[in-house]
C-alpha positions as MATLAB code, in Angstrom:
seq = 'XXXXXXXXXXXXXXXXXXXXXXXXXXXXXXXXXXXXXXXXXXXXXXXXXXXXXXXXXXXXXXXXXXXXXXXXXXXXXXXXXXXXXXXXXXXXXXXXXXXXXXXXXXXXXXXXXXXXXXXXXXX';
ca = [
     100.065   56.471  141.640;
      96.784   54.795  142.025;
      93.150   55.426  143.809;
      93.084   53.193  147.181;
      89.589   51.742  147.294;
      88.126   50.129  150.526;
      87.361   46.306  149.524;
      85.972   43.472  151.941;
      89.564   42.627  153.267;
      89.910   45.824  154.697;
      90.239   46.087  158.743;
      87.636   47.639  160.863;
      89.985   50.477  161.712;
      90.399   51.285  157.616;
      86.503   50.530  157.897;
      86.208   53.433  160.779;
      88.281   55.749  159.069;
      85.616   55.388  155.905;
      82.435   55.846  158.107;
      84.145   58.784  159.987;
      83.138   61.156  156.742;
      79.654   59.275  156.535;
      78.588   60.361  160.013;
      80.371   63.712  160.335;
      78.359   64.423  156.940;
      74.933   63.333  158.279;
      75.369   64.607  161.388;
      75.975   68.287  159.715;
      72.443   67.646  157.877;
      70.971   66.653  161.181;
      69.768   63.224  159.880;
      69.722   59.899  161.657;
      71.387   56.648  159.613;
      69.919   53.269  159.808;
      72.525   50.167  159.887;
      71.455   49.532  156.210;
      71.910   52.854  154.499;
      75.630   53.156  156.809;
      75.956   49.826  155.046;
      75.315   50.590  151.841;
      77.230   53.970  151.394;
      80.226   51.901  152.177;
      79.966   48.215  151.391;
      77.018   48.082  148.272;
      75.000   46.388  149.759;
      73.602   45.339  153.032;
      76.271   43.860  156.021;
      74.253   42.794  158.961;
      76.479   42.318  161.982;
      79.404   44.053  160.366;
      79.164   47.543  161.448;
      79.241   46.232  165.270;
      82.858   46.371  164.988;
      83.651   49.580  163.363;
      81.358   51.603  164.767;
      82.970   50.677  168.221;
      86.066   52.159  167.482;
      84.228   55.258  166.050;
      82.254   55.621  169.641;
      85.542   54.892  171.656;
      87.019   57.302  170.330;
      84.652   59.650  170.660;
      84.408   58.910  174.454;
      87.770   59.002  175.218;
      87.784   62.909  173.775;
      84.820   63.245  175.271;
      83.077   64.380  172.373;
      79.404   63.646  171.592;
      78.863   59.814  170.564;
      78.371   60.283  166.617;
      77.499   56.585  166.106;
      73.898   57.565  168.169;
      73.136   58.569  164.752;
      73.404   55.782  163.165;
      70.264   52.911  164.213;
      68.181   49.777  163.859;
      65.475   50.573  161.403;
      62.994   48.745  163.815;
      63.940   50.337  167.082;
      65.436   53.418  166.156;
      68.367   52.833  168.522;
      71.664   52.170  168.330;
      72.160   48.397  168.383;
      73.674   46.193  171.572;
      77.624   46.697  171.190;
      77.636   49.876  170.549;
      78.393   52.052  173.375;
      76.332   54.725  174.277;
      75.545   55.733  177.908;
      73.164   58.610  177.697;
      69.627   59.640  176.176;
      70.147   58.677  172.960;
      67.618   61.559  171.705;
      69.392   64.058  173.708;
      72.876   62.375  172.581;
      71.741   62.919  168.673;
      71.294   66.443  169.588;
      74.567   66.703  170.848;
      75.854   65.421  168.037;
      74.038   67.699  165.430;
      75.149   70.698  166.818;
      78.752   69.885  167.410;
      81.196   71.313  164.810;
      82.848   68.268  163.534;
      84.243   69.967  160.616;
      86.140   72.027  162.988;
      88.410   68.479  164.339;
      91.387   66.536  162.958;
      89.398   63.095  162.110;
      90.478   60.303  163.981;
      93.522   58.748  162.761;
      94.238   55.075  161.369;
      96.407   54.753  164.530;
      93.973   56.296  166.624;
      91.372   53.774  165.451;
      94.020   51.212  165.992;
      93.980   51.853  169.708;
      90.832   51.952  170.141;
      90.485   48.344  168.871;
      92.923   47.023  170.629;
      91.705   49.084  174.072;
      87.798   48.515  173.729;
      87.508   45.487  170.866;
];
């Protein structure tokens, strides 16, 4: 048996599934992401444009359980918003809140499959 790693072939939904721990970790500790430190926990480096993707299937899910949108956490350095693609449809301040005092520990995480429908619904 070996250790499955994430590498740069890896699908968005296998990319969601990896930033599912990320956020449900920083949103526990109440702290906001920008795009570059999501992007280097899980790529290394820096991935402009690339989180667009994942992060959408992370926020339709989230809608369609109609839990708080987790990926408000997670912004442009400049703005301090989430960026254009990702969906969010209320006060993103009041949305963060939301999402720091949910109990996301308490929830099954979103499955492969899940994520899978999701891409294929929204994406």
């Amino acid at each position: 048996m070996t250790v499955q790693l994430y590498n740069p072939s890896s699908s968005r939904v296998l990319r969601a599934q990896q930033a599912w721990p990320i956020l449900i970790a920083a949103a526990h500790r109440g702290e906001i992401l920008t795009y570059d430190e999501l992007a280097l926990t899980m790529f290394e480096k820096t991935a402009a444009g690339v989180l667009a993707g994942i992060l959408g299937c992370v926020a339709f899910w989230c809608a369609d359980y109609d839990l708080p949108a987790i990926t408000s956490i997670v912004v442009n350095k400049v703005t301090g918003e989430p960026g254009v693609g990702i969906p969010h449809q209320r006060s993103i301040p009041a949305e963060q809140q939301k999402v720091f005092a949910y109990k996301w520990y308490l929830i099954h995480p979103p499955t492969i499959e899940e994520f899978e429908v999701m891409e294929k619904k929204y994406l």
